[in-house]
Amino acid sequence: VAMTEAFAKLADHAIDQWAELHARPWLRVSGGLMGMASGARDTLGALRHNLAQAGVEATISEVGTTGLCYAEPLVDVYVPAGPRVLYANVGPERVPEIVERHVRDGEPVVAYALATVDASVSGLPLREQLPMMRHQVRIALRNAGEIDPGQIDQYIARGGFEGLDKALSEMGAEKVLQTIKDSGLRGRGGAAFPTGVKWGFLAGNPAPLKYILCNCEEGDPGAFNDKTILEADPFTLIEGCIIAGFATGASNGIVFVRHGHDEPIDLTRQAIKACYASGLLGRHILGTDFAFDMEVAEVGESYVAGEETALMEAIEGKRSMPRFRPPFPAAYGVWGKPSNINNIKTLSYVPEIVRRGAEWFKGIGTDKSAGTAIACLSGDIKYPGLVEVPFGVTMRQIVEEMGGGDPGGKAVKLVQTGGPLGGLLPADQLDMVLDYDVMAQAGAMFGSGGLIVCNETRSVVDLTRALIAFDQMESCGKCFPCRLGMTHLLEVLERICDGEGRAGDLELMERVGGNMKIGSLCGHGQLGYNPVASAMRFFGDECRAEVAGEGAIAITPFVGPQGPRRGAQIG
């Protein structure tokens, strides 16, 4: 493989470091926001203490989640010439035995173990045989749980920056752009617009200063894949941004993250700093004439800041409110400069597409939805977490086979998809394949990947009220069809949930929703009626019964952004 001289040196050093890392025990602890919430900090402290007491020299790395969130804190133990084993739900009380028996003596503690990774261990399944892993094809999450997100050498040793080097040393900007077009990659933020076409809009602008913006705002309830990528492998995003800059002639990149998520933000900034130190950012990248700079911009608590023009307003220090279009970002973007905005997941696929080729990526998934999708499972589900699956698998495979269905054995009633602006997918529709166009035709959205599973005890009307309450609170208020429409929908739904429904309420919400769709400035208002529309489409009888005060499902009062629901329980 042709390489620039600069990258060949980086690769040689990284491989040497990788070999040295495997010369002694290596313990990877799933950290990040989910791991920390499960007690990973205490587990890390106990590991360091017990290794020191046992006199064992080992490397401890805090890695991002593997996606097996139900198993956290998860400890991945590798010992030279021995089996690599994953231990689930490791609290400090389990650490001494794992250190003494497995790390020191090489004998896995099967009673605490979840799976083995690279060797046969009696009584343990292989990791790929776990329910959540069976259908997975990992591209964007290829390094999740495998590398220390703060160590650039580990990323390079596993093929990182080979795509960038190939782009600079062999392909050229036009060929890279054509490769992305040919791959069939579509935006993973929800709109599913062809990425190569979007890049082409920016590439055709001759302006000397252009921006690549990465959208990692991720305010969807039920979606947690964007921050997971930053926690597990920020380098894949950085490499994708640099390649996008090269293909479009852009000179600057900005990663846009909601403030308060300190670990993802800090890891991304550390990774950017490491790339500058390695000659992968700045001037003369890998000894070529190409230059590209990157930084992280933080935004306050605003769901609508994920809309691309509101995102640019926030970067400029203004209130997060959508702009009128045209002009579009490729002509007039952040600070008035031509810009391209992609979701973090979209950019995270780019390095492997360039490295392996368009046909490789196009060969995964379906004809119109190429590659894989990252789904976040939460709600009434046995195995909550993240899975990366090829398009074409069914929703039933994801929810029931990989997620394990309801933990108590109750029937799955519906899956809420596409975030708070998405819809409700009833159980009899779960054989639908994961495909952007197929789901859109059925009135469903995959959106950013959040799948909230609800069992048979859940009230559709109460769930819809919770979604609209979120949407109403997060409306920026710039345009009145959204601002007033969301408020009106919430008032009607709260009245119904209080047992005070009126004849004509459903028709009233339909009229309000139609006005919102026609008159709203951005997708927040245009899609805001979706939860109500899908509830009435698939659960019309239940909705009408609730309006008439005949609801038969006992539900817990919702406590959300508007406070507790008024009145008594329904049922």
Coordinates of C-alpha atoms in Angstrom, one line a residue:
V1 CA 0.0 0.0 0.0
A2 CA 1.4 3.4 -1.0
M3 CA 2.0 5.6 2.0
T4 CA 3.3 9.1 2.6
E5 CA 6.6 8.9 4.4
A6 CA 5.2 10.7 7.4
F7 CA 2.4 8.3 7.8
A8 CA 4.7 5.3 7.4
K9 CA 6.7 6.5 10.4
L10 CA 3.5 7.0 12.5
A11 CA 2.3 3.5 11.5
D12 CA 5.6 1.8 12.4
H13 CA 5.7 3.5 15.8
A14 CA 2.0 2.7 16.5
I15 CA 2.5 -1.0 15.7
D16 CA 5.5 -1.2 18.0
Q17 CA 3.4 0.4 20.8
W18 CA 0.6 -2.0 20.1
A19 CA 2.9 -5.0 20.5
E20 CA 4.4 -3.6 23.7
L21 CA 0.9 -3.1 25.1
H22 CA 0.2 -6.8 24.6
A23 CA 3.4 -7.9 26.3
R24 CA 1.7 -7.7 29.8
P25 CA -1.8 -7.9 31.1
W26 CA -4.2 -5.2 29.8
L27 CA -7.5 -4.4 31.5
R28 CA -10.0 -2.3 29.7
V29 CA -12.8 -0.8 31.8
S30 CA -15.9 0.6 30.1
G31 CA -16.1 4.1 31.2
G32 CA -17.9 7.0 29.6
L33 CA -21.2 8.5 30.9
M34 CA -22.9 5.1 31.1
G35 CA -20.1 3.3 32.8
M36 CA -19.6 6.0 35.3
A37 CA -23.3 6.0 36.1
S38 CA -23.0 2.3 36.8
G39 CA -20.1 2.7 39.2
A40 CA -17.0 2.3 37.0
R41 CA -15.0 4.8 39.0
D42 CA -15.1 2.7 42.1
T43 CA -14.2 -0.4 40.0
L44 CA -11.2 1.4 38.5
G45 CA -10.0 2.4 42.0
A46 CA -10.4 -1.1 43.2
L47 CA -8.5 -2.5 40.2
R48 CA -5.5 -0.2 40.7
H49 CA -5.4 -0.9 44.5
N50 CA -5.6 -4.7 44.1
L51 CA -3.0 -4.8 41.2
A52 CA -0.6 -2.9 43.4
Q53 CA -1.2 -5.2 46.4
A54 CA -0.7 -8.3 44.2
G55 CA 2.5 -6.9 42.7
V56 CA 1.2 -7.3 39.1
E57 CA 2.3 -4.9 36.4
A58 CA -0.6 -4.3 34.1
T59 CA -2.0 -1.6 31.9
I60 CA -5.4 -0.2 32.9
S61 CA -7.3 1.7 30.2
E62 CA -10.6 3.5 30.6
V63 CA -12.4 2.8 27.3
G64 CA -15.8 3.7 25.9
T65 CA -18.7 1.4 26.2
T66 CA -18.8 -1.7 24.0
G67 CA -22.6 -1.1 23.7
L68 CA -23.4 -3.8 26.2
C69 CA -24.8 -1.2 28.6
Y70 CA -26.7 -3.8 30.6
A71 CA -23.4 -5.4 31.6
E72 CA -21.6 -2.3 33.0
P73 CA -19.4 -1.8 34.7
L74 CA -17.7 -4.1 32.2
V75 CA -14.1 -5.2 32.6
D76 CA -12.2 -6.7 29.7
V77 CA -9.2 -8.7 30.9
Y78 CA -6.4 -9.7 28.5
V79 CA -3.4 -11.7 29.7
P80 CA -0.5 -12.8 27.4
A81 CA -0.9 -16.4 26.2
G82 CA -4.3 -16.6 27.9
P83 CA -7.9 -16.0 27.2
R84 CA -9.4 -12.5 26.9
V85 CA -12.5 -12.4 29.0
L86 CA -15.3 -9.9 29.5
Y87 CA -16.6 -9.5 33.1
A88 CA -20.1 -8.0 33.6
N89 CA -21.4 -5.8 36.4
V90 CA -18.0 -5.7 38.2
G91 CA -18.3 -3.9 41.5
P92 CA -15.3 -3.4 43.8
E93 CA -16.2 -6.6 45.7
R94 CA -15.5 -8.8 42.7
V95 CA -12.2 -7.2 41.8
P96 CA -9.8 -9.1 44.2
E97 CA -10.8 -12.5 42.9
I98 CA -10.5 -11.4 39.2
V99 CA -7.1 -9.9 39.9
E100 CA -5.7 -12.9 41.8
R101 CA -7.1 -15.7 39.7
H102 CA -7.2 -14.3 36.2
V103 CA -4.7 -11.4 35.9
R104 CA -2.1 -13.0 38.2
D105 CA -2.7 -16.7 37.6
G106 CA -4.3 -16.7 34.2
E107 CA -7.4 -18.6 35.3
P108 CA -10.7 -16.9 34.3
V109 CA -13.3 -16.5 37.0
V110 CA -16.2 -18.0 35.0
A111 CA -18.8 -17.2 37.7
Y112 CA -18.4 -13.4 37.0
A113 CA -17.7 -13.7 33.3
L114 CA -20.0 -12.7 30.4
A115 CA -18.1 -14.0 27.4
T116 CA -14.7 -14.7 26.0
V117 CA -13.3 -12.7 23.0
D118 CA -10.5 -14.7 21.3
A119 CA -10.3 -18.2 22.8
S120 CA -12.5 -21.1 24.0
V121 CA -13.3 -21.1 27.7
S122 CA -15.4 -23.9 29.1
G123 CA -18.8 -22.5 30.1
L124 CA -18.5 -19.2 28.3
P125 CA -19.9 -18.1 25.0
L126 CA -17.9 -16.1 22.5
R127 CA -18.6 -12.4 22.5
E128 CA -20.1 -12.7 19.0
Q129 CA -22.6 -15.2 20.3
L130 CA -24.2 -12.8 22.9
P131 CA -27.7 -11.8 21.9
M132 CA -26.8 -8.1 21.4
M133 CA -23.8 -9.0 19.2
R134 CA -25.2 -11.6 16.8
H135 CA -26.4 -9.4 13.9
Q136 CA -23.8 -6.6 14.4
V137 CA -21.5 -5.3 11.7
R138 CA -19.3 -2.7 13.3
I139 CA -17.9 0.2 11.2
A140 CA -18.5 3.4 13.1
L141 CA -18.2 1.5 16.4
R142 CA -15.3 -0.7 15.2
N143 CA -13.0 0.5 18.0
A144 CA -15.6 0.8 20.8
G145 CA -14.2 -0.9 23.8
E146 CA -11.1 -1.9 21.9
I147 CA -8.8 1.1 22.2
D148 CA -8.0 3.8 24.8
P149 CA -9.8 6.8 23.3
G150 CA -6.9 9.1 24.5
Q151 CA -4.2 7.1 22.7
I152 CA -3.6 7.9 19.1
D153 CA -1.1 5.1 18.6
Q154 CA -3.8 2.5 19.4
Y155 CA -6.2 4.1 16.8
I156 CA -3.4 4.0 14.1
A157 CA -2.4 0.4 15.0
R158 CA -6.0 -0.7 14.1
G159 CA -6.0 1.0 10.7
G160 CA -6.7 4.5 11.8
F161 CA -5.7 7.4 9.4
E162 CA -5.0 4.9 6.6
G163 CA -8.0 6.4 4.8
L164 CA -6.6 9.9 5.2
D165 CA -3.2 8.8 4.0
K166 CA -4.8 7.1 1.0
A167 CA -6.8 10.2 0.1
L168 CA -3.7 12.4 0.2
S169 CA -1.2 10.0 -1.4
E170 CA -3.3 8.2 -4.0
M171 CA -6.7 9.6 -4.6
G172 CA -7.0 13.4 -4.7
A173 CA -10.0 15.5 -3.7
E174 CA -12.3 14.7 -6.7
K175 CA -11.8 10.9 -6.4
V176 CA -12.6 11.1 -2.7
L177 CA -15.7 13.0 -3.3
Q178 CA -16.8 10.5 -6.0
T179 CA -16.1 7.6 -3.7
I180 CA -18.5 9.0 -1.0
K181 CA -21.1 9.6 -3.7
D182 CA -20.7 6.0 -5.1
S183 CA -20.8 4.5 -1.6
G184 CA -24.4 5.5 -1.1
L185 CA -23.7 7.0 2.3
R186 CA -26.7 9.0 3.6
G187 CA -26.8 11.4 6.5
R188 CA -27.2 9.6 9.9
G189 CA -28.6 12.6 11.7
G190 CA -32.2 11.9 10.6
A191 CA -32.7 13.5 7.2
A192 CA -30.8 10.7 5.4
F193 CA -29.7 13.1 2.6
P194 CA -27.0 11.7 0.3
T195 CA -23.7 12.7 1.9
G196 CA -21.7 12.9 -1.3
V197 CA -24.2 15.2 -2.9
K198 CA -24.2 17.5 0.2
W199 CA -20.4 17.6 0.1
G200 CA -20.6 18.5 -3.6
F201 CA -22.5 21.6 -2.8
L202 CA -19.6 22.9 -0.7
A203 CA -16.9 21.6 -3.1
G204 CA -18.4 23.7 -5.9
N205 CA -18.0 26.9 -3.9
P206 CA -14.6 28.5 -4.7
A207 CA -14.4 30.6 -1.5
P208 CA -11.0 30.4 0.2
L209 CA -12.4 29.8 3.7
K210 CA -14.9 27.0 4.2
Y211 CA -16.0 25.0 7.2
I212 CA -16.8 21.4 8.0
L213 CA -19.2 21.3 11.0
C214 CA -19.9 18.2 12.9
N215 CA -23.2 18.0 14.7
C216 CA -23.0 16.2 18.0
E217 CA -25.7 18.1 19.9
E218 CA -27.8 14.9 20.3
G219 CA -30.7 16.0 22.5
D220 CA -33.1 13.2 21.5
P221 CA -34.5 11.3 24.5
G222 CA -33.5 7.7 23.9
A223 CA -30.5 8.4 21.6
F224 CA -27.0 8.2 23.1
N225 CA -24.8 7.0 20.1
D226 CA -23.2 10.4 19.2
K227 CA -21.6 10.9 22.6
T228 CA -20.7 7.2 22.7
I229 CA -18.5 7.6 19.6
L230 CA -16.7 10.6 21.2
E231 CA -16.1 8.6 24.4
A232 CA -15.0 5.4 22.6
D233 CA -13.2 6.7 19.5
P234 CA -12.9 10.4 18.8
F235 CA -10.2 9.9 16.3
T236 CA -12.6 8.3 13.7
L237 CA -14.6 11.5 13.8
I238 CA -11.5 13.7 13.4
E239 CA -10.2 11.6 10.5
G240 CA -13.7 11.8 8.9
C241 CA -13.7 15.6 9.3
I242 CA -10.2 16.0 7.8
I243 CA -11.1 13.8 4.8
A244 CA -14.3 15.8 4.3
G245 CA -12.3 19.0 4.4
F246 CA -9.9 17.6 1.8
A247 CA -12.7 16.5 -0.5
T248 CA -14.5 19.8 -0.4
G249 CA -11.6 22.2 -0.1
A250 CA -12.5 23.3 3.4
S251 CA -9.9 24.6 5.8
N252 CA -11.5 24.4 9.2
G253 CA -13.6 21.9 11.2
I254 CA -15.8 22.5 14.3
V255 CA -17.2 19.8 16.5
F256 CA -20.4 21.0 18.0
V257 CA -21.3 19.4 21.4
R258 CA -23.8 20.2 24.1
H259 CA -22.1 21.6 27.2
G260 CA -22.1 19.5 30.4
H261 CA -21.0 16.4 28.7
D262 CA -17.5 16.9 30.1
E263 CA -15.9 13.5 29.3
P264 CA -16.8 13.5 25.6
I265 CA -15.7 17.1 25.2
D266 CA -12.4 16.6 27.0
L267 CA -11.6 13.4 25.1
T268 CA -12.3 15.1 21.8
R269 CA -10.1 18.1 22.7
Q270 CA -7.3 15.7 23.8
A271 CA -7.6 13.8 20.5
I272 CA -7.4 17.0 18.5
K273 CA -4.3 18.0 20.4
A274 CA -2.7 14.6 19.7
C275 CA -3.5 14.9 16.0
Y276 CA -1.7 18.3 15.9
A277 CA 1.3 16.8 17.6
S278 CA 1.4 14.0 15.1
G279 CA 1.2 16.2 12.0
L280 CA -2.4 15.1 11.2
L281 CA -3.8 18.6 11.7
G282 CA -2.5 22.0 11.0
R283 CA -0.3 22.9 8.0
H284 CA 1.4 20.4 5.7
I285 CA -0.6 17.4 6.9
L286 CA 1.5 14.2 6.4
G287 CA 4.0 16.3 4.5
T288 CA 1.6 17.5 1.9
D289 CA 0.3 20.9 1.0
F290 CA -3.1 20.2 2.6
A291 CA -3.9 22.2 5.8
F292 CA -6.8 21.8 8.1
D293 CA -7.6 23.1 11.6
M294 CA -10.2 21.8 14.1
E295 CA -11.7 22.9 17.4
V296 CA -14.7 22.1 19.7
A297 CA -17.6 24.5 20.2
E298 CA -20.0 24.0 23.1
V299 CA -23.7 24.9 23.1
G300 CA -26.2 25.4 26.0
E301 CA -29.2 23.2 26.7
S302 CA -31.1 23.5 23.4
Y303 CA -32.6 20.6 21.5
V304 CA -33.3 22.8 18.5
A305 CA -29.6 23.7 18.3
G306 CA -29.3 20.4 16.4
E307 CA -31.0 22.0 13.4
E308 CA -28.2 22.9 11.2
T309 CA -28.8 26.6 10.8
A310 CA -29.6 27.0 14.6
L311 CA -26.3 25.2 15.2
M312 CA -24.4 27.8 13.3
E313 CA -26.2 30.6 15.2
A314 CA -25.1 28.9 18.5
I315 CA -21.4 28.7 17.3
E316 CA -21.5 32.4 16.6
G317 CA -22.6 33.0 20.2
K318 CA -26.2 33.8 19.4
R319 CA -29.5 32.2 20.6
S320 CA -30.1 28.8 18.9
M321 CA -32.8 29.7 16.4
P322 CA -33.1 28.5 12.8
R323 CA -32.3 30.8 10.0
F324 CA -34.5 31.4 7.0
R325 CA -33.4 29.5 3.9
P326 CA -32.2 30.3 1.2
P327 CA -29.3 31.1 1.4
F328 CA -28.2 27.5 2.3
P329 CA -25.1 26.7 4.4
A330 CA -23.0 25.7 1.4
A331 CA -23.4 29.4 0.2
Y332 CA -23.7 31.2 3.5
G333 CA -22.9 29.3 6.7
V334 CA -21.2 29.9 9.9
W335 CA -19.9 33.5 10.1
G336 CA -21.2 33.9 6.6
K337 CA -18.7 31.4 5.2
P338 CA -19.6 28.4 3.1
S339 CA -20.2 25.4 5.4
N340 CA -21.2 21.8 5.4
I341 CA -22.9 20.2 8.4
N342 CA -22.9 16.4 9.0
N343 CA -23.8 14.3 12.0
I344 CA -21.0 12.7 13.9
K345 CA -22.1 9.2 12.8
T346 CA -22.0 10.2 9.1
L347 CA -18.4 11.4 9.4
S348 CA -17.4 8.4 11.4
Y349 CA -18.1 6.1 8.4
V350 CA -15.9 8.1 6.1
P351 CA -12.4 6.8 7.0
E352 CA -13.4 3.1 6.4
I353 CA -15.2 4.0 3.2
V354 CA -12.2 5.7 1.8
R355 CA -9.9 3.0 3.1
R356 CA -11.9 0.0 1.9
G357 CA -13.7 1.5 -1.1
A358 CA -17.2 2.5 -2.1
E359 CA -18.2 -1.0 -3.3
W360 CA -17.3 -2.5 0.0
F361 CA -19.7 -0.1 1.9
K362 CA -22.4 -0.4 -0.8
G363 CA -22.3 -4.2 -0.4
I364 CA -23.6 -3.8 3.2
G365 CA -27.3 -3.0 3.8
T366 CA -30.0 -2.5 1.2
D367 CA -30.1 -0.9 -2.2
K368 CA -31.1 2.5 -1.0
S369 CA -29.8 2.4 2.5
A370 CA -26.2 1.4 2.3
G371 CA -24.0 0.4 5.3
T372 CA -25.0 0.1 8.9
A373 CA -27.1 2.0 11.5
I374 CA -26.5 2.5 15.2
A375 CA -29.6 1.8 17.2
C376 CA -30.0 2.7 20.9
L377 CA -32.2 0.4 22.9
S378 CA -34.0 1.6 26.0
G379 CA -37.3 1.4 27.8
D380 CA -39.0 -2.0 28.6
I381 CA -36.0 -4.0 27.2
K382 CA -33.9 -6.8 28.7
Y383 CA -30.6 -5.7 27.2
P384 CA -30.4 -1.9 26.9
G385 CA -27.5 -0.5 25.0
L386 CA -26.2 0.2 21.5
V387 CA -26.0 -2.1 18.4
E388 CA -24.6 -1.4 15.0
V389 CA -26.5 -3.4 12.4
P390 CA -26.7 -3.5 8.6
F391 CA -29.7 -2.0 7.0
G392 CA -32.1 -4.7 6.1
V393 CA -32.4 -6.4 9.5
T394 CA -35.9 -6.2 10.9
M395 CA -37.0 -4.2 13.9
R396 CA -38.1 -7.4 15.5
Q397 CA -34.6 -8.8 15.3
I398 CA -33.3 -5.7 17.0
V399 CA -35.9 -5.5 19.7
E400 CA -36.6 -9.1 20.5
E401 CA -33.5 -11.1 19.4
M402 CA -30.8 -8.5 20.2
G403 CA -32.6 -6.6 22.9
G404 CA -34.3 -9.6 24.5
G405 CA -37.8 -8.1 24.5
D406 CA -39.5 -7.1 27.8
P407 CA -37.4 -8.1 30.8
G408 CA -40.6 -9.3 32.6
G409 CA -41.9 -11.3 29.7
K410 CA -44.7 -8.9 28.9
A411 CA -45.7 -8.4 25.3
V412 CA -44.1 -5.5 23.4
K413 CA -46.8 -3.0 22.5
L414 CA -44.8 -0.5 20.5
V415 CA -41.4 1.0 19.7
Q416 CA -41.1 4.8 19.7
T417 CA -38.7 5.6 16.9
G418 CA -37.0 8.7 15.5
G419 CA -36.8 10.8 18.7
P420 CA -39.5 13.1 20.1
L421 CA -40.4 14.2 16.6
G422 CA -40.8 10.6 15.4
G423 CA -43.6 8.1 15.6
L424 CA -44.9 5.0 17.3
L425 CA -44.3 1.6 15.6
P426 CA -46.8 -1.0 16.8
A427 CA -45.8 -4.5 17.6
D428 CA -47.5 -5.9 14.4
Q429 CA -45.2 -3.7 12.4
L430 CA -41.9 -4.9 13.9
D431 CA -41.2 -7.2 10.9
M432 CA -40.5 -4.0 8.9
V433 CA -36.9 -3.9 7.7
L434 CA -34.6 -1.2 8.8
D435 CA -34.5 1.0 5.8
Y436 CA -35.0 4.8 5.5
D437 CA -37.4 4.7 2.7
V438 CA -39.4 1.7 3.9
M439 CA -39.9 3.2 7.3
A440 CA -40.8 6.6 5.8
Q441 CA -43.5 5.0 3.7
A442 CA -45.0 3.4 6.8
G443 CA -45.1 6.7 8.6
A444 CA -42.1 5.9 10.9
M445 CA -38.7 7.5 11.2
F446 CA -35.4 6.0 12.3
G447 CA -34.0 9.5 13.0
S448 CA -30.8 9.5 15.1
G449 CA -31.3 5.9 16.2
G450 CA -33.2 6.0 19.4
L451 CA -35.6 3.1 20.0
I452 CA -37.7 3.3 23.1
V453 CA -39.5 0.0 23.7
C454 CA -42.9 0.0 25.5
N455 CA -44.7 -3.0 26.8
E456 CA -48.4 -3.7 27.0
T457 CA -48.9 -1.8 30.2
R458 CA -48.0 1.6 28.7
S459 CA -50.6 4.2 27.7
V460 CA -50.1 5.5 24.2
V461 CA -51.8 8.8 25.1
D462 CA -49.6 9.4 28.1
L463 CA -46.5 8.5 26.1
T464 CA -47.6 10.9 23.3
R465 CA -48.2 13.6 25.9
A466 CA -44.7 13.1 27.3
L467 CA -43.2 13.5 23.8
I468 CA -45.2 16.6 23.0
A469 CA -44.3 18.1 26.4
F470 CA -40.6 17.8 25.5
D471 CA -41.2 19.2 22.0
Q472 CA -43.2 22.1 23.4
M473 CA -40.5 23.0 26.0
E474 CA -37.7 22.8 23.3
S475 CA -39.4 25.0 20.7
C476 CA -37.2 28.0 20.2
G477 CA -40.3 30.2 19.8
K478 CA -39.1 32.0 16.6
C479 CA -42.2 31.0 14.5
F480 CA -45.7 31.0 16.0
P481 CA -47.0 27.9 14.2
C482 CA -44.6 25.8 16.2
R483 CA -44.6 27.9 19.4
L484 CA -48.4 28.1 19.7
G485 CA -49.1 24.8 17.9
M486 CA -47.0 22.7 20.3
T487 CA -48.6 24.5 23.3
H488 CA -52.1 23.8 22.0
L489 CA -51.3 20.1 21.4
L490 CA -50.0 19.8 24.9
E491 CA -53.0 21.5 26.4
V492 CA -55.3 19.1 24.6
L493 CA -53.3 16.0 25.6
E494 CA -53.1 17.0 29.2
R495 CA -56.8 17.5 29.3
I496 CA -57.4 14.1 27.8
C497 CA -54.9 12.5 30.3
D498 CA -56.8 14.2 33.1
G499 CA -60.0 12.5 32.1
E500 CA -61.5 15.7 30.7
G501 CA -61.4 14.9 27.0
R502 CA -63.9 16.5 24.7
A503 CA -65.6 15.4 21.5
G504 CA -63.6 16.7 18.6
D505 CA -60.2 16.8 20.4
L506 CA -58.6 14.4 18.0
E507 CA -59.8 16.4 15.0
L508 CA -58.7 19.6 16.6
M509 CA -55.1 18.3 17.1
E510 CA -55.1 17.2 13.4
R511 CA -56.0 20.7 12.3
V512 CA -53.3 22.2 14.5
G513 CA -50.8 19.7 13.3
G514 CA -51.5 20.5 9.6
N515 CA -51.0 24.2 10.3
M516 CA -47.7 23.4 12.0
K517 CA -46.5 21.3 9.1
I518 CA -47.3 24.0 6.5
G519 CA -46.2 27.1 8.4
S520 CA -43.2 26.2 10.7
L521 CA -39.8 27.4 9.8
C522 CA -37.8 24.3 10.6
G523 CA -38.2 20.5 11.1
H524 CA -39.1 21.0 14.8
G525 CA -42.5 22.4 14.0
Q526 CA -42.9 20.7 10.7
L527 CA -42.5 17.3 12.3
G528 CA -44.0 18.1 15.7
Y529 CA -47.4 16.5 15.0
N530 CA -45.8 13.2 14.1
P531 CA -46.2 11.5 17.6
V532 CA -49.9 12.4 17.7
A533 CA -50.4 11.4 14.0
S534 CA -48.8 7.9 14.5
A535 CA -50.7 7.4 17.8
M536 CA -54.0 8.0 16.1
R537 CA -53.0 6.0 13.0
F538 CA -51.9 2.8 14.9
F539 CA -53.8 3.2 18.2
G540 CA -56.9 5.1 17.2
D541 CA -59.3 3.0 19.3
E542 CA -57.2 3.6 22.4
C543 CA -57.0 7.3 21.7
R544 CA -60.7 7.6 21.2
A545 CA -61.4 5.6 24.4
E546 CA -59.1 8.0 26.4
V547 CA -60.9 11.0 25.0
A548 CA -64.2 9.5 26.1
G549 CA -62.8 8.8 29.6
E550 CA -62.9 5.0 29.0
G551 CA -59.1 4.4 29.3
A552 CA -58.5 0.9 30.8
I553 CA -54.8 1.1 31.4
A554 CA -53.5 2.2 34.8
I555 CA -50.6 4.6 34.3
T556 CA -48.1 6.4 36.5
P557 CA -48.5 10.2 36.5
F558 CA -45.8 11.6 34.3
V559 CA -43.3 14.0 35.9
G560 CA -41.5 15.9 33.2
P561 CA -40.5 19.4 32.0
Q562 CA -44.0 20.8 32.8
G563 CA -44.1 19.1 36.3
P564 CA -46.5 16.4 37.4
R565 CA -49.6 15.7 35.3
R566 CA -52.7 17.3 36.7
G567 CA -55.4 15.1 38.2
A568 CA -55.6 11.5 39.2
Q569 CA -54.5 8.3 37.4
I570 CA -56.6 7.1 34.5
G571 CA -58.0 3.6 34.6

